[in-house]
Amino acid sequence: VQLQASGGGLVQAGGSLRLSCAASGSIFAINAMAWYRQAPGKQRELVGGISSGGSINYADSVKGRFTISRDNAKNTVDLQMNSLKPEDTAVYYCHMEGVTTTLAGFGSWGQGTLVTVSS
């Protein structure tokens, strides 16, 4: 299963960006979808996740500013990022876990998309 992320870029502080990630391949079902980020010199961290049942969790640092959503019919997950801050600058990665059509489990990462927030 392959993931393709898009939507990163350069934005001023206070601005907004929307990231999208689409899965392709022999997908039977996708359980968890999530966005992670990794800033220079730091470990990768969870930004937000959404389960197949719609349960959502966010990192404390983005609560109230970021919104994660998924489209099960299209196998996509989006991250709407508002009120961006310079500390949100990072490479953002999507991640999905699920089951293939051969009933094998999978966990896949997108290629990463750079978000740069200028002050």
Tab-separated table of N, CA and C in Angstrom:
chain	number	residue	atom	x	y	z
A	1	VAL	N	0.866	-1.177	0.000
A	1	VAL	CA	0.000	0.000	0.000
A	1	VAL	C	0.906	1.230	0.000
A	2	GLN	N	0.634	2.161	-0.901
A	2	GLN	CA	1.451	3.369	-1.025
A	2	GLN	C	0.632	4.583	-0.609
A	3	LEU	N	1.305	5.525	0.041
A	3	LEU	CA	0.662	6.765	0.454
A	3	LEU	C	1.335	7.929	-0.252
A	4	GLN	N	0.519	8.859	-0.732
A	4	GLN	CA	1.019	10.050	-1.408
A	4	GLN	C	0.494	11.271	-0.685
A	5	ALA	N	1.416	12.033	-0.102
A	5	ALA	CA	1.046	13.238	0.636
A	5	ALA	C	1.265	14.465	-0.219
A	6	SER	N	0.470	15.490	0.034
A	6	SER	CA	0.594	16.741	-0.699
A	6	SER	C	0.096	17.891	0.157
A	7	GLY	N	0.428	19.104	-0.241
A	7	GLY	CA	-0.145	20.274	0.391
A	7	GLY	C	0.798	21.108	1.236
A	8	GLY	N	2.034	20.679	1.395
A	8	GLY	CA	2.953	21.472	2.190
A	8	GLY	C	3.368	22.739	1.467
A	9	GLY	N	4.101	23.594	2.176
A	9	GLY	CA	4.565	24.827	1.560
A	9	GLY	C	5.019	25.822	2.589
A	10	LEU	N	5.195	27.048	2.126
A	10	LEU	CA	5.639	28.152	2.973
A	10	LEU	C	4.458	29.057	3.277
A	11	VAL	N	4.282	29.387	4.540
A	11	VAL	CA	3.170	30.238	4.947
A	11	VAL	C	3.641	31.134	6.086
A	12	GLN	N	3.043	32.305	6.190
A	12	GLN	CA	3.368	33.204	7.289
A	12	GLN	C	2.651	32.762	8.565
A	13	ALA	N	3.215	33.140	9.676
A	13	ALA	CA	2.580	32.842	10.958
A	13	ALA	C	1.156	33.391	10.969
A	14	GLY	N	0.250	32.578	11.496
A	14	GLY	CA	-1.158	32.940	11.510
A	14	GLY	C	-1.935	32.430	10.311
A	15	GLY	N	-1.225	31.948	9.324
A	15	GLY	CA	-1.863	31.452	8.116
A	15	GLY	C	-2.343	30.027	8.245
A	16	SER	N	-2.833	29.497	7.115
A	16	SER	CA	-3.402	28.156	7.097
A	16	SER	C	-2.833	27.343	5.936
A	17	LEU	N	-2.810	26.049	6.131
A	17	LEU	CA	-2.468	25.098	5.088
A	17	LEU	C	-3.319	23.850	5.282
A	18	ARG	N	-3.531	23.144	4.184
A	18	ARG	CA	-4.262	21.878	4.258
A	18	ARG	C	-3.407	20.805	3.619
A	19	LEU	N	-3.133	19.762	4.379
A	19	LEU	CA	-2.387	18.613	3.885
A	19	LEU	C	-3.360	17.493	3.525
A	20	SER	N	-3.022	16.780	2.481
A	20	SER	CA	-3.829	15.644	2.070
A	20	SER	C	-2.942	14.426	1.853
A	21	CYS	N	-3.501	13.250	2.081
A	21	CYS	CA	-2.756	12.007	1.895
A	21	CYS	C	-3.714	10.967	1.330
A	22	ALA	N	-3.322	10.359	0.238
A	22	ALA	CA	-4.164	9.358	-0.418
A	22	ALA	C	-3.446	8.021	-0.459
A	23	ALA	N	-4.181	6.973	-0.153
A	23	ALA	CA	-3.636	5.615	-0.185
A	23	ALA	C	-4.059	4.908	-1.459
A	24	SER	N	-3.162	4.090	-1.978
A	24	SER	CA	-3.477	3.297	-3.159
A	24	SER	C	-2.876	1.909	-3.009
A	25	GLY	N	-3.444	0.965	-3.742
A	25	GLY	CA	-2.958	-0.417	-3.666
A	25	GLY	C	-4.094	-1.360	-3.340
A	26	SER	N	-3.731	-2.537	-2.904
A	26	SER	CA	-4.709	-3.592	-2.634
A	26	SER	C	-5.234	-3.462	-1.213
A	27	ILE	N	-6.128	-2.518	-1.044
A	27	ILE	CA	-6.639	-2.173	0.279
A	27	ILE	C	-7.986	-2.827	0.523
A	28	PHE	N	-8.081	-3.539	1.626
A	28	PHE	CA	-9.380	-4.077	2.045
A	28	PHE	C	-10.033	-3.129	3.043
A	29	ALA	N	-9.254	-2.690	4.005
A	29	ALA	CA	-9.780	-1.756	5.003
A	29	ALA	C	-8.626	-0.981	5.624
A	30	ILE	N	-8.917	0.255	5.981
A	30	ILE	CA	-7.935	1.075	6.689
A	30	ILE	C	-8.485	1.369	8.072
A	31	ASN	N	-7.750	1.016	9.078
A	31	ASN	CA	-8.182	1.235	10.449
A	31	ASN	C	-7.770	2.622	10.915
A	32	ALA	N	-6.534	2.786	11.267
A	32	ALA	CA	-6.072	4.064	11.790
A	32	ALA	C	-5.390	4.893	10.706
A	33	MET	N	-5.660	6.175	10.741
A	33	MET	CA	-4.966	7.146	9.891
A	33	MET	C	-4.409	8.226	10.802
A	34	ALA	N	-3.249	8.737	10.458
A	34	ALA	CA	-2.631	9.724	11.341
A	34	ALA	C	-1.663	10.611	10.578
A	35	TRP	N	-1.375	11.738	11.193
A	35	TRP	CA	-0.322	12.636	10.731
A	35	TRP	C	0.725	12.763	11.832
A	36	TYR	N	1.975	12.676	11.432
A	36	TYR	CA	3.112	12.890	12.309
A	36	TYR	C	3.932	14.044	11.734
A	37	ARG	N	4.824	14.551	12.545
A	37	ARG	CA	5.747	15.559	12.036
A	37	ARG	C	7.115	15.397	12.702
A	38	GLN	N	8.110	15.863	11.982
A	38	GLN	CA	9.471	15.809	12.504
A	38	GLN	C	10.173	17.112	12.181
A	39	ALA	N	10.495	17.849	13.221
A	39	ALA	CA	11.230	19.105	13.066
A	39	ALA	C	12.723	18.811	13.070
A	40	PRO	N	13.527	19.707	12.525
A	40	PRO	CA	14.975	19.482	12.489
A	40	PRO	C	15.543	19.236	13.884
A	41	GLY	N	16.281	18.147	14.017
A	41	GLY	CA	16.917	17.834	15.277
A	41	GLY	C	16.003	17.254	16.335
A	42	LYS	N	14.767	16.971	15.963
A	42	LYS	CA	13.814	16.441	16.930
A	42	LYS	C	13.270	15.097	16.464
A	43	GLN	N	12.662	14.372	17.393
A	43	GLN	CA	12.057	13.096	17.056
A	43	GLN	C	10.706	13.300	16.378
A	44	ARG	N	10.325	12.304	15.605
A	44	ARG	CA	8.998	12.340	14.978
A	44	ARG	C	7.945	12.252	16.070
A	45	GLU	N	6.904	13.073	15.927
A	45	GLU	CA	5.848	13.096	16.934
A	45	GLU	C	4.480	13.016	16.269
A	46	LEU	N	3.531	12.448	16.998
A	46	LEU	CA	2.156	12.365	16.516
A	46	LEU	C	1.510	13.740	16.570
A	47	VAL	N	0.892	14.132	15.474
A	47	VAL	CA	0.143	15.389	15.425
A	47	VAL	C	-1.334	15.121	15.708
A	48	GLY	N	-1.887	14.156	14.997
A	48	GLY	CA	-3.285	13.805	15.187
A	48	GLY	C	-3.579	12.480	14.542
A	49	GLY	N	-4.549	11.757	15.091
A	49	GLY	CA	-4.936	10.465	14.559
A	49	GLY	C	-6.435	10.320	14.548
A	50	ILE	N	-6.926	9.481	13.630
A	50	ILE	CA	-8.364	9.238	13.536
A	50	ILE	C	-8.583	7.767	13.228
A	51	SER	N	-9.463	7.156	13.999
A	51	SER	CA	-9.731	5.730	13.825
A	51	SER	C	-10.828	5.515	12.788
A	52	SER	N	-11.052	4.262	12.442
A	52	SER	CA	-12.100	3.950	11.485
A	52	SER	C	-13.471	4.304	12.019
A	53	GLY	N	-13.597	4.315	13.327
A	53	GLY	CA	-14.858	4.682	13.936
A	53	GLY	C	-15.032	6.171	14.167
A	54	GLY	N	-13.995	6.938	13.830
A	54	GLY	CA	-14.091	8.388	13.942
A	54	GLY	C	-13.525	8.976	15.216
A	55	SER	N	-12.942	8.148	16.066
A	55	SER	CA	-12.308	8.686	17.269
A	55	SER	C	-11.058	9.461	16.875
A	56	ILE	N	-10.889	10.620	17.485
A	56	ILE	CA	-9.802	11.534	17.114
A	56	ILE	C	-8.981	11.909	18.334
A	57	ASN	N	-7.699	12.001	18.149
A	57	ASN	CA	-6.837	12.540	19.201
A	57	ASN	C	-5.817	13.468	18.574
A	58	TYR	N	-5.388	14.462	19.333
A	58	TYR	CA	-4.428	15.457	18.879
A	58	TYR	C	-3.313	15.638	19.902
A	59	ALA	N	-2.174	16.065	19.412
A	59	ALA	CA	-1.127	16.523	20.310
A	59	ALA	C	-1.617	17.799	20.984
A	60	ASP	N	-1.242	17.993	22.236
A	60	ASP	CA	-1.686	19.177	22.967
A	60	ASP	C	-1.291	20.461	22.244
A	61	SER	N	-0.152	20.434	21.576
A	61	SER	CA	0.377	21.640	20.934
A	61	SER	C	-0.449	22.113	19.743
A	62	VAL	N	-1.309	21.250	19.218
A	62	VAL	CA	-2.095	21.630	18.039
A	62	VAL	C	-3.597	21.659	18.295
A	63	LYS	N	-4.018	21.279	19.489
A	63	LYS	CA	-5.457	21.265	19.788
A	63	LYS	C	-6.065	22.648	19.600
A	64	GLY	N	-7.211	22.672	18.940
A	64	GLY	CA	-7.883	23.937	18.687
A	64	GLY	C	-7.414	24.655	17.441
A	65	ARG	N	-6.317	24.182	16.845
A	65	ARG	CA	-5.797	24.825	15.634
A	65	ARG	C	-5.821	23.881	14.429
A	66	PHE	N	-5.594	22.601	14.672
A	66	PHE	CA	-5.548	21.606	13.592
A	66	PHE	C	-6.776	20.718	13.642
A	67	THR	N	-7.218	20.289	12.467
A	67	THR	CA	-8.347	19.371	12.373
A	67	THR	C	-8.002	18.245	11.411
A	68	ILE	N	-8.140	17.020	11.891
A	68	ILE	CA	-7.905	15.850	11.045
A	68	ILE	C	-9.242	15.286	10.596
A	69	SER	N	-9.281	14.837	9.347
A	69	SER	CA	-10.513	14.242	8.818
A	69	SER	C	-10.138	13.143	7.825
A	70	ARG	N	-11.080	12.248	7.599
A	70	ARG	CA	-10.827	11.148	6.669
A	70	ARG	C	-12.022	10.911	5.776
A	71	ASP	N	-11.740	10.396	4.586
A	71	ASP	CA	-12.780	10.006	3.643
A	71	ASP	C	-12.559	8.529	3.356
A	72	ASN	N	-13.378	7.689	3.933
A	72	ASN	CA	-13.185	6.246	3.803
A	72	ASN	C	-13.420	5.759	2.368
A	73	ALA	N	-14.292	6.419	1.655
A	73	ALA	CA	-14.568	6.011	0.272
A	73	ALA	C	-13.371	6.272	-0.631
A	74	LYS	N	-12.621	7.325	-0.331
A	74	LYS	CA	-11.473	7.696	-1.163
A	74	LYS	C	-10.139	7.253	-0.561
A	75	ASN	N	-10.163	6.690	0.640
A	75	ASN	CA	-8.936	6.289	1.336
A	75	ASN	C	-7.979	7.460	1.511
A	76	THR	N	-8.522	8.563	1.985
A	76	THR	CA	-7.716	9.751	2.183
A	76	THR	C	-7.836	10.260	3.621
A	77	VAL	N	-6.805	10.977	4.032
A	77	VAL	CA	-6.816	11.668	5.308
A	77	VAL	C	-6.266	13.067	5.089
A	78	ASP	N	-6.935	14.054	5.650
A	78	ASP	CA	-6.534	15.445	5.518
A	78	ASP	C	-6.171	16.015	6.888
A	79	LEU	N	-5.366	17.063	6.850
A	79	LEU	CA	-5.034	17.803	8.060
A	79	LEU	C	-5.172	19.293	7.744
A	80	GLN	N	-6.194	19.903	8.305
A	80	GLN	CA	-6.387	21.341	8.158
A	80	GLN	C	-5.638	22.028	9.285
A	81	MET	N	-4.712	22.894	8.923
A	81	MET	CA	-3.866	23.559	9.909
A	81	MET	C	-4.134	25.056	9.865
A	82	ASN	N	-4.656	25.583	10.945
A	82	ASN	CA	-4.957	27.012	11.063
A	82	ASN	C	-4.079	27.644	12.130
A	83	SER	N	-4.022	28.961	12.109
A	83	SER	CA	-3.250	29.711	13.112
A	83	SER	C	-1.850	29.133	13.260
A	84	LEU	N	-1.198	28.917	12.150
A	84	LEU	CA	0.121	28.283	12.171
A	84	LEU	C	1.152	29.146	12.875
A	85	LYS	N	2.069	28.462	13.545
A	85	LYS	CA	3.134	29.117	14.298
A	85	LYS	C	4.492	28.659	13.744
A	86	PRO	N	5.524	29.455	13.937
A	86	PRO	CA	6.852	29.025	13.466
A	86	PRO	C	7.257	27.653	14.018
A	87	GLU	N	6.820	27.335	15.219
A	87	GLU	CA	7.178	26.042	15.802
A	87	GLU	C	6.444	24.869	15.164
A	88	ASP	N	5.522	25.140	14.271
A	88	ASP	CA	4.877	24.076	13.503
A	88	ASP	C	5.722	23.663	12.287
A	89	THR	N	6.793	24.376	12.046
A	89	THR	CA	7.669	24.046	10.928
A	89	THR	C	8.250	22.650	11.097
A	90	ALA	N	8.051	21.814	10.096
A	90	ALA	CA	8.489	20.416	10.169
A	90	ALA	C	8.169	19.725	8.852
A	91	VAL	N	8.689	18.524	8.710
A	91	VAL	CA	8.230	17.632	7.651
A	91	VAL	C	7.081	16.821	8.220
A	92	TYR	N	5.967	16.843	7.519
A	92	TYR	CA	4.766	16.153	7.965
A	92	TYR	C	4.605	14.849	7.185
A	93	TYR	N	4.326	13.783	7.921
A	93	TYR	CA	4.170	12.461	7.349
A	93	TYR	C	2.792	11.910	7.669
A	94	CYS	N	2.154	11.316	6.674
A	94	CYS	CA	0.914	10.591	6.953
A	94	CYS	C	1.255	9.116	7.190
A	95	HIS	N	0.397	8.460	7.940
A	95	HIS	CA	0.573	7.052	8.258
A	95	HIS	C	-0.788	6.386	8.295
A	96	MET	N	-0.855	5.202	7.738
A	96	MET	CA	-2.099	4.437	7.760
A	96	MET	C	-1.812	2.986	8.111
A	97	GLU	N	-2.733	2.381	8.839
A	97	GLU	CA	-2.667	0.962	9.188
A	97	GLU	C	-3.970	0.306	8.786
A	98	GLY	N	-3.855	-0.896	8.233
A	98	GLY	CA	-5.064	-1.577	7.825
A	98	GLY	C	-4.811	-2.987	7.369
A	99	VAL	N	-5.676	-3.446	6.474
A	99	VAL	CA	-5.635	-4.827	5.985
A	99	VAL	C	-5.709	-4.809	4.459
A	100	THR	N	-4.890	-5.612	3.815
A	100	THR	CA	-4.917	-5.694	2.361
A	100	THR	C	-5.978	-6.690	1.903
A	101	THR	N	-6.158	-6.769	0.597
A	101	THR	CA	-7.146	-7.693	0.035
A	101	THR	C	-6.741	-9.147	0.219
A	102	THR	N	-5.471	-9.405	0.552
A	102	THR	CA	-5.035	-10.764	0.870
A	102	THR	C	-5.063	-11.012	2.370
A	103	LEU	N	-5.687	-10.087	3.085
A	103	LEU	CA	-5.878	-10.160	4.532
A	103	LEU	C	-4.573	-10.103	5.301
A	104	ALA	N	-3.605	-9.428	4.708
A	104	ALA	CA	-2.360	-9.153	5.422
A	104	ALA	C	-2.437	-7.754	6.016
A	105	GLY	N	-1.877	-7.609	7.182
A	105	GLY	CA	-1.854	-6.290	7.785
A	105	GLY	C	-0.807	-5.399	7.132
A	106	PHE	N	-1.050	-4.115	7.106
A	106	PHE	CA	-0.059	-3.188	6.584
A	106	PHE	C	0.009	-1.945	7.459
A	107	GLY	N	1.170	-1.329	7.390
A	107	GLY	CA	1.404	-0.033	8.003
A	107	GLY	C	2.286	0.735	7.044
A	108	SER	N	1.793	1.826	6.532
A	108	SER	CA	2.529	2.545	5.482
A	108	SER	C	2.704	4.013	5.849
A	109	TRP	N	3.831	4.560	5.386
A	109	TRP	CA	4.139	5.976	5.574
A	109	TRP	C	4.122	6.694	4.236
A	110	GLY	N	3.661	7.931	4.242
A	110	GLY	CA	3.809	8.800	3.090
A	110	GLY	C	5.234	9.310	3.005
A	111	GLN	N	5.540	10.008	1.925
A	111	GLN	CA	6.913	10.425	1.667
A	111	GLN	C	7.313	11.669	2.451
A	112	GLY	N	6.379	12.327	3.098
A	112	GLY	CA	6.702	13.536	3.837
A	112	GLY	C	6.506	14.781	2.991
A	113	THR	N	5.943	15.788	3.599
A	113	THR	CA	5.754	17.071	2.923
A	113	THR	C	6.176	18.181	3.881
A	114	LEU	N	6.967	19.110	3.376
A	114	LEU	CA	7.558	20.136	4.224
A	114	LEU	C	6.601	21.302	4.436
A	115	VAL	N	6.423	21.655	5.687
A	115	VAL	CA	5.656	22.839	6.068
A	115	VAL	C	6.615	23.811	6.750
A	116	THR	N	6.692	25.021	6.205
A	116	THR	CA	7.561	26.045	6.765
A	116	THR	C	6.715	27.256	7.124
A	117	VAL	N	6.776	27.658	8.388
A	117	VAL	CA	6.006	28.800	8.869
A	117	VAL	C	6.983	29.912	9.230
A	118	SER	N	6.868	31.018	8.539
A	118	SER	CA	7.768	32.135	8.783
A	118	SER	C	7.158	33.104	9.802
A	119	SER	N	8.024	33.724	10.571
A	119	SER	CA	7.546	34.651	11.608
A	119	SER	C	7.440	36.071	11.075
